[in-house]
Coordinates of C-alpha atoms in Angstrom, one line a residue:
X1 CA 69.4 124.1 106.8
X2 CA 69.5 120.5 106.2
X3 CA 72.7 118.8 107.4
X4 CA 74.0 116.5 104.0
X5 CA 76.0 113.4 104.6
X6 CA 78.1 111.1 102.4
X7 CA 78.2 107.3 103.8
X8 CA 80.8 104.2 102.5
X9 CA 81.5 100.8 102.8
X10 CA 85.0 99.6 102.5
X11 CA 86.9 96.6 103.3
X12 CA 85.4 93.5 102.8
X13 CA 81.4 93.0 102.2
X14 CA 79.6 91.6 106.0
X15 CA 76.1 90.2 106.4
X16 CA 74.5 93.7 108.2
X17 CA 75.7 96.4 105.8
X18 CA 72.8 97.4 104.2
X19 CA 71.1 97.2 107.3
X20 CA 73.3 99.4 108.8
X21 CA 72.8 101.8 105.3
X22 CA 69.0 101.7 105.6
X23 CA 69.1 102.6 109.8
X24 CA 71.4 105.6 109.5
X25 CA 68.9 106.9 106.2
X26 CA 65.7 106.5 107.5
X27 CA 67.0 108.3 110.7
X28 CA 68.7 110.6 109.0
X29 CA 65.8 111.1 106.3
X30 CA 63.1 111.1 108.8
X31 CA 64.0 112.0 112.7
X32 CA 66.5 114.4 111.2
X33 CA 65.7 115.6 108.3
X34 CA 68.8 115.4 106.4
X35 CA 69.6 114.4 103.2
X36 CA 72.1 111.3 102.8
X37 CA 74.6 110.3 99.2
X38 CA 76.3 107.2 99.2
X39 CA 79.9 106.6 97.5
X40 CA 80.2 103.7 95.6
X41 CA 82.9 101.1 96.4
X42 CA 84.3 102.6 99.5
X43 CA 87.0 105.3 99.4
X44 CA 87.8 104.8 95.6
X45 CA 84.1 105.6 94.9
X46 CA 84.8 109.3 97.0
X47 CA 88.4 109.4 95.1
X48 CA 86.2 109.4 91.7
X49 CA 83.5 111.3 93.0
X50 CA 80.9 108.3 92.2
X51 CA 77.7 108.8 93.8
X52 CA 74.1 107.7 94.2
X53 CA 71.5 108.9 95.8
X54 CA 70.0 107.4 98.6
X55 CA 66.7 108.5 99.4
X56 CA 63.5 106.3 101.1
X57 CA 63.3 104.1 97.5
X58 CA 67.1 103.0 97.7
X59 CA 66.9 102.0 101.5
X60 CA 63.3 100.1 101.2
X61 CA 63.8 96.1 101.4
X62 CA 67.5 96.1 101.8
X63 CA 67.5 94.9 105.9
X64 CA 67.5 91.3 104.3
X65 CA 69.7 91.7 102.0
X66 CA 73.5 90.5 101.9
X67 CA 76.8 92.4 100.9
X68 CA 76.2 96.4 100.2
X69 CA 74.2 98.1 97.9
X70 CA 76.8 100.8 97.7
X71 CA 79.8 98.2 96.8
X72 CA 83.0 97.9 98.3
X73 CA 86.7 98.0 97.9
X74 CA 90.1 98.2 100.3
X75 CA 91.6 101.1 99.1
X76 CA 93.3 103.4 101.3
X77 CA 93.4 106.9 100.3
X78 CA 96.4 107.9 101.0
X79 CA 97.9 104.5 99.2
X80 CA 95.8 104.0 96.2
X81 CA 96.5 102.8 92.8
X82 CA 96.0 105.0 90.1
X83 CA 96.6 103.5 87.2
X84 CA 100.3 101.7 87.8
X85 CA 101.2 104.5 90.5
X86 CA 100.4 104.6 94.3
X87 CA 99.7 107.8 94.9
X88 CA 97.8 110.0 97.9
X89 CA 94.8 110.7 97.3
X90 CA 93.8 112.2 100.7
X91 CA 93.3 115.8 98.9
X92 CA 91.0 114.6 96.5
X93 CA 88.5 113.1 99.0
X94 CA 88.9 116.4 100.7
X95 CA 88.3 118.1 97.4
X96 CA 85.0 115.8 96.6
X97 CA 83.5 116.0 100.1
X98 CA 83.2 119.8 100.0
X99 CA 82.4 119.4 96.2
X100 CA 79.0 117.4 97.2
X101 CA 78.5 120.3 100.2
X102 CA 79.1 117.4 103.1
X103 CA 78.7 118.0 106.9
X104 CA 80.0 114.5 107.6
X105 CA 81.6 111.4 106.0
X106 CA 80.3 108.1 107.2
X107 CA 82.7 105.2 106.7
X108 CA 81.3 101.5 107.5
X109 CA 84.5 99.1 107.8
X110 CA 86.8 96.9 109.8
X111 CA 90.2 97.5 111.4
X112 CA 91.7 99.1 108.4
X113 CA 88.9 101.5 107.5
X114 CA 89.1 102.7 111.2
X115 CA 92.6 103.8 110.1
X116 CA 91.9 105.7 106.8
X117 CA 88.9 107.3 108.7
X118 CA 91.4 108.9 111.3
X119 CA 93.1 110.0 108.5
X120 CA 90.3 111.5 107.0
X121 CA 89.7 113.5 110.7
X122 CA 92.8 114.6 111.0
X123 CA 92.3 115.7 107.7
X124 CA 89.9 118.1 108.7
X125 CA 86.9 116.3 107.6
X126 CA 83.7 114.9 110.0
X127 CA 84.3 111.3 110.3
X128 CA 81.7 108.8 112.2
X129 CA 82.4 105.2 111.4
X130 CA 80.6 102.3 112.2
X131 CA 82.4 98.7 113.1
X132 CA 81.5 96.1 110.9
X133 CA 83.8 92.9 110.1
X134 CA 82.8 88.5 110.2
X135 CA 85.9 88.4 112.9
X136 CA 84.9 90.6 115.3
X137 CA 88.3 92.1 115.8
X138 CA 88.0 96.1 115.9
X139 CA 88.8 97.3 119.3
X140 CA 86.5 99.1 121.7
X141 CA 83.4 97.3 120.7
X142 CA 81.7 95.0 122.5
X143 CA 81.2 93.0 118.6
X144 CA 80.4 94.0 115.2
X145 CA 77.8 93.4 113.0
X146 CA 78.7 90.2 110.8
X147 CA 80.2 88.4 113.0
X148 CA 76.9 86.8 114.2
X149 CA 75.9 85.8 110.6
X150 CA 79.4 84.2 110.1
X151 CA 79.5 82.5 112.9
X152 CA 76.1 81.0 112.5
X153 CA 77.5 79.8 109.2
X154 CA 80.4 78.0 110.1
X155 CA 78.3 76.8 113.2
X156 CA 76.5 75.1 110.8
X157 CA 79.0 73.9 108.6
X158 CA 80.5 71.9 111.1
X159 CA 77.3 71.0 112.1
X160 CA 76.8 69.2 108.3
X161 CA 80.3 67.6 108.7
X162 CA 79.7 65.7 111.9
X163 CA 77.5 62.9 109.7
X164 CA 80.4 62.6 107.3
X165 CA 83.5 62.3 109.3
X166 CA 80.9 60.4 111.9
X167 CA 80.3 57.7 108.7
X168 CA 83.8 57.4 106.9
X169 CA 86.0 57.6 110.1
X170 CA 87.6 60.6 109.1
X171 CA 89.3 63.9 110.9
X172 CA 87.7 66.9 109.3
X173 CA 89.4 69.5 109.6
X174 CA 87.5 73.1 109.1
X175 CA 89.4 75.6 108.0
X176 CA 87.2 79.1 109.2
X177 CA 88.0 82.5 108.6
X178 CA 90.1 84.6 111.1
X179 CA 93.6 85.5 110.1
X180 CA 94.8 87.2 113.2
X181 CA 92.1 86.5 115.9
X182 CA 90.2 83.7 116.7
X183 CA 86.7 84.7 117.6
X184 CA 84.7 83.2 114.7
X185 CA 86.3 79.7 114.9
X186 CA 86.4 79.7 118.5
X187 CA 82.5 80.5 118.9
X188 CA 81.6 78.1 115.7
X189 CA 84.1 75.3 117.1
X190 CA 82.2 75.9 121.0
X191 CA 78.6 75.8 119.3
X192 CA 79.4 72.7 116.8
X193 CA 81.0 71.0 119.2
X194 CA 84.3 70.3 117.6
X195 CA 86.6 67.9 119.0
X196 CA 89.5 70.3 118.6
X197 CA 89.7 74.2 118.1
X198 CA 92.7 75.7 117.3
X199 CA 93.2 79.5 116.6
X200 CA 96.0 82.3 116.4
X201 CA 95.8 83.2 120.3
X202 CA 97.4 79.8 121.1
X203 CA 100.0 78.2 119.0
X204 CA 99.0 74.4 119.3
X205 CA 101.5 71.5 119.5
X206 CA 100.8 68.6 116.9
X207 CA 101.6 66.1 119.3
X208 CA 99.0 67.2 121.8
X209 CA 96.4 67.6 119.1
X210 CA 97.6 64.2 117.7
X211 CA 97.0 62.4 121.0
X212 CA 93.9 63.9 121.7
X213 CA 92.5 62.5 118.5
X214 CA 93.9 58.9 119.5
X215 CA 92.3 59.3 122.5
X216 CA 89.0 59.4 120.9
X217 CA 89.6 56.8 119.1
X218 CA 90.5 54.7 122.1
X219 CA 87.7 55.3 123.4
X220 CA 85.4 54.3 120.6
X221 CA 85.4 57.8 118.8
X222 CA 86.4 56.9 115.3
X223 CA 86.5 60.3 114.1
X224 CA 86.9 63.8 115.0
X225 CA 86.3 67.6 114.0
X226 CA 89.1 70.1 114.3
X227 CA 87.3 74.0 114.0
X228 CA 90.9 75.6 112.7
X229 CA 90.8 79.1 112.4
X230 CA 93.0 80.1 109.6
X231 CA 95.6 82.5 110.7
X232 CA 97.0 79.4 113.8
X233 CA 100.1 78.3 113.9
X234 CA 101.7 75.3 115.1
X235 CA 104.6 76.2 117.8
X236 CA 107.4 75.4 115.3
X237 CA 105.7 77.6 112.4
X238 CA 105.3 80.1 115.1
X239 CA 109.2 79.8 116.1
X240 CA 110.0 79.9 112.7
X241 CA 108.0 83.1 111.9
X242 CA 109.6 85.0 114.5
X243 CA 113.2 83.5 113.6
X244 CA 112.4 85.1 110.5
X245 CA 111.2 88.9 111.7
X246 CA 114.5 88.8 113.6
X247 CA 116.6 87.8 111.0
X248 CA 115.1 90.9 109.2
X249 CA 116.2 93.1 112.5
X250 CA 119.3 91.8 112.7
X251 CA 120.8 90.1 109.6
X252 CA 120.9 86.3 111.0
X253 CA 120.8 83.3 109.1
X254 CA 117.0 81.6 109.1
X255 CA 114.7 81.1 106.5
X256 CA 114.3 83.7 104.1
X257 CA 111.2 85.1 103.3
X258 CA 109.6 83.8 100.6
X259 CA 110.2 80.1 102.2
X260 CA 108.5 81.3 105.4
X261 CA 105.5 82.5 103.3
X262 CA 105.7 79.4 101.1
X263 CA 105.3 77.4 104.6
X264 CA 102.6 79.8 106.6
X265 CA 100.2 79.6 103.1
X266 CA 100.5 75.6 102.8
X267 CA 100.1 75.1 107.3
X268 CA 96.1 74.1 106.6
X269 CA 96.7 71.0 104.0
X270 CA 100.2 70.6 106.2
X271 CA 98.8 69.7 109.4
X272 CA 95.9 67.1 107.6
X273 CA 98.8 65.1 106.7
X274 CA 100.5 65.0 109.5
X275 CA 97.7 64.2 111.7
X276 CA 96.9 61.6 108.6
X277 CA 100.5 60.4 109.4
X278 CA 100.3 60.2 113.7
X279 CA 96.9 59.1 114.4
X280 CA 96.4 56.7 110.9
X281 CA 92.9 58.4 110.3
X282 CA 92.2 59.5 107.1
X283 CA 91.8 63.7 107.2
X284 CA 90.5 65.9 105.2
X285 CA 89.9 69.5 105.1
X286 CA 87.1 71.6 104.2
X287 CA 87.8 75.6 103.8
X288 CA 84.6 77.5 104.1
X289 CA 86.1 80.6 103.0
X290 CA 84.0 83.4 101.7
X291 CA 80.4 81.7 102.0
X292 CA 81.1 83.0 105.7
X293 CA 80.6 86.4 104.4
X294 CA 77.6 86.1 102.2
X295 CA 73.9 85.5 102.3
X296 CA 71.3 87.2 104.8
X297 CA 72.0 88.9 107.7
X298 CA 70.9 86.9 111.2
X299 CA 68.0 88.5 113.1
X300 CA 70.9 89.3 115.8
X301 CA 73.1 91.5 113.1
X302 CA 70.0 93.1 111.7
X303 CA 69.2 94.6 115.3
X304 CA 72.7 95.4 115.7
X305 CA 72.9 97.2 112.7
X306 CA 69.9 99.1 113.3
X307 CA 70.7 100.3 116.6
X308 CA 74.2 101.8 115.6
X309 CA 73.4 103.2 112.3
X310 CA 70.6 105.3 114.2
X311 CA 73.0 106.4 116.8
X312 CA 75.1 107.3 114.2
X313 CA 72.3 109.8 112.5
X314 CA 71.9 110.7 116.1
X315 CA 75.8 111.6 116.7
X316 CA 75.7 113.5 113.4
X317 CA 72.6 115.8 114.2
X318 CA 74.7 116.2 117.7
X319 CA 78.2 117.2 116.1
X320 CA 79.7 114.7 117.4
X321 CA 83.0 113.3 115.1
X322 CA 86.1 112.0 115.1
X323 CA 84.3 108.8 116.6
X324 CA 83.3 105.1 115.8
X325 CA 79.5 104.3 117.1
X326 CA 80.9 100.8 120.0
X327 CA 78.6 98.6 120.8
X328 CA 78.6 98.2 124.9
X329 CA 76.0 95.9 126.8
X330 CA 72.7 97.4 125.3
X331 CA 74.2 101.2 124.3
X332 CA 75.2 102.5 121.5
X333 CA 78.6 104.9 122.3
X334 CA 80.5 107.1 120.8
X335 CA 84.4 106.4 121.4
X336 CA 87.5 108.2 119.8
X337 CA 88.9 107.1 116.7
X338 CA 92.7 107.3 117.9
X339 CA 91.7 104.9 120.5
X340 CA 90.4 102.3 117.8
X341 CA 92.8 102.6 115.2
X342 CA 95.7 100.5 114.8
X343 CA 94.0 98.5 117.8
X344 CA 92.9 94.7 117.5
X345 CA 91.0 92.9 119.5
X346 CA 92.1 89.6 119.7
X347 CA 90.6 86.2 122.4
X348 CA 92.2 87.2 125.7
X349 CA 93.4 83.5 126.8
X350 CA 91.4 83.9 130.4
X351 CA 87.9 84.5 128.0
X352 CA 84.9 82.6 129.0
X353 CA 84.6 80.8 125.6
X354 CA 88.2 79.5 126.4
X355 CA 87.1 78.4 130.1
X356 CA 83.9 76.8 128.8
X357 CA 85.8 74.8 125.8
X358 CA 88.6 73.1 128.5
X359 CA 86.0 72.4 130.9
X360 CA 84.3 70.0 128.2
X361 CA 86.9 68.5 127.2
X362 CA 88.0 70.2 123.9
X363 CA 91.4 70.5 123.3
X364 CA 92.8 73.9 122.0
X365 CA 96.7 72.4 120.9
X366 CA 98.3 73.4 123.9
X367 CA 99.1 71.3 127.7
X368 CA 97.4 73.2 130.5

């Protein structure tokens, strides 16, 4: 008998989704002859039991295509809103799987979806997932689709900002997606040849970046791009924020809360004026923000897509669950979910893209 399978998207929307969708049904459709029903808007749409059916109509002409066809959401099933409560709803998904007679639950996501899917597996449901996320943090990949789109974008984006900071004299400071890892402003800042690239992995001094600047400028540079990704710190906000997780440990006396979230939320328009302030540039600051998540997939995420979402149908006909479909070298492999979730991968400080960036002169905030 035909195998049937349920697939989702949750978590933010990525460039490469439908692609992904459209790889694992026409595999599944046609080297496996199973039969494939989307949820719609990630784990609420399985909560609800809202379907569609996704047969060779649904999956034609979507490889181009932005965002997901199926819709997307972050809920967590064991912590969703229902109405004004929070309330598990892990039963209900188990209810509504065998309800639609499923074999497997496919789950398309980032680090947090890897999470709820181990949940699901330990549930007692079939779980495959498949990495997808613009900052290329889930562990145990090699990358994820998106992040190849999104960095293309921001690449050019700084690109288009060279000419105006180039004519007016300005610092230009790009403010790119990334709240814990730095991948995405690290590879746009290396490929638009930023002046400056500063992300989570290294807390930056504002005196080093301040004199680097000047030092352009003493040598005829009148301007400079800063690639800024936007979970960095400066050292002092990065003091302050651990001041503050040990004052929660241990009852001492630094900033409370709320003022240390006030500061970490205003840190982007923060350091423009103080670089304003010690290099007497004018600065500005440009915050790409979700247009690195929309629009087409790149050729690179379409292929990557493809590749896992077949290996995924191929996992499935196998019986193979409990797994995320990594990405490593050329292969697609299957690797246990309790060694992905809760994981993160962040820019190990002895990476290549690091070593390339000091060689040429861009400074990353810190004295080496």
């Amino acid at each position: 008998m035909s195998k049937y399978l349920g697939i989702l998207t949750a978590g933010g929307d990525s460039p490469g989704l439908n692609a992904a969708i459209r790889a694992v049904g026409k595999a599944s459709l046609g080297t496996y002859k199973m039969k494939l029903v989307g949820f719609r808007d990630g784990f609420r749409g399985i909560v609800h039991n809202r379907t569609v059916k996704l047969d060779d109509g649904a999956l034609s002409n979507i490889i181009t295509r932005g965002g997901t066809i199926l819709g997307a959401s972050r809920d967590k099933p064991h912590k969703m809103e229902v109405g004004n409560i929070v309330m598990d709803m892990t039963d209900v998904v188990v209810e509504n799987y065998h309800k639609n007679h499923l074999d497997a639950l496919i789950c398309l996501g980032g680090g947090g979806t890897q999470k709820n899917a181990l949940r699901l597996f330990q549930a007692g449901l079939n779980i495959i997932t498949l990495p997808k996320t613009i900052d290329n943090d889930v562990a145990m990949t090699d990358t994820t689709f998106g992040f190849d789109s999104a960095l293309a974008i921001a690449t050019e984006s700084i690109d288009r900002l060279h000419s105006t900071a180039h004519s007016h004299h300005r610092i230009i400071i790009v403010e790119i997606m990334g709240h814990k890892t730095g991948w995405l402003a690290l590879g746009a800042g290396l490929a638009g040849g930023a002046d400056v690239i500063l992300i989570p992995e290294i807390p930056y001094d504002i005196q080093v970046v301040a004199e680097a600047i000047r030092n352009r400028s003493k040598a005829g540079k009148r301007f400079s791009i800063i690639a800024l990704s936007e979970g960095a710190f400066s050292r002092e906000d990065y003091e302050i924020k651990q001041a503050a997780n040990s004052k929660e440990s241990t009852g001492g006396n630094s900033m409370t809360r709320e003022e240390v979230e006030d500061r970490m939320a205003n840190r982007t328009m923060r350091l423009s004026a103080l670089l304003q302030e010690l290099t007497g540039l004018e600065s500005r600051v440009t915050i790409l923000g979700h247009l690195q998540r929309g629009g087409a997939p790149t050729a690179a995420d379409r292929i990557l897509a493809t590749r896992m979402g077949t290996a995924c149908a191929r996992l499935v006909n196998d019986g193979v669950y409990g797994v995320m479909v990594a990405s490593k070298g050329e292969e697609a492999v299957p690797v246990p979910l309790d060694q992905v979730a809760g994981k993160r991968k962040t820019v190990p400080l002895d990476h290549p893209w690091i070593e390339v960036s000091r060689k040429i002169g861009t400074c990353l905030g810190d004295l080496v």
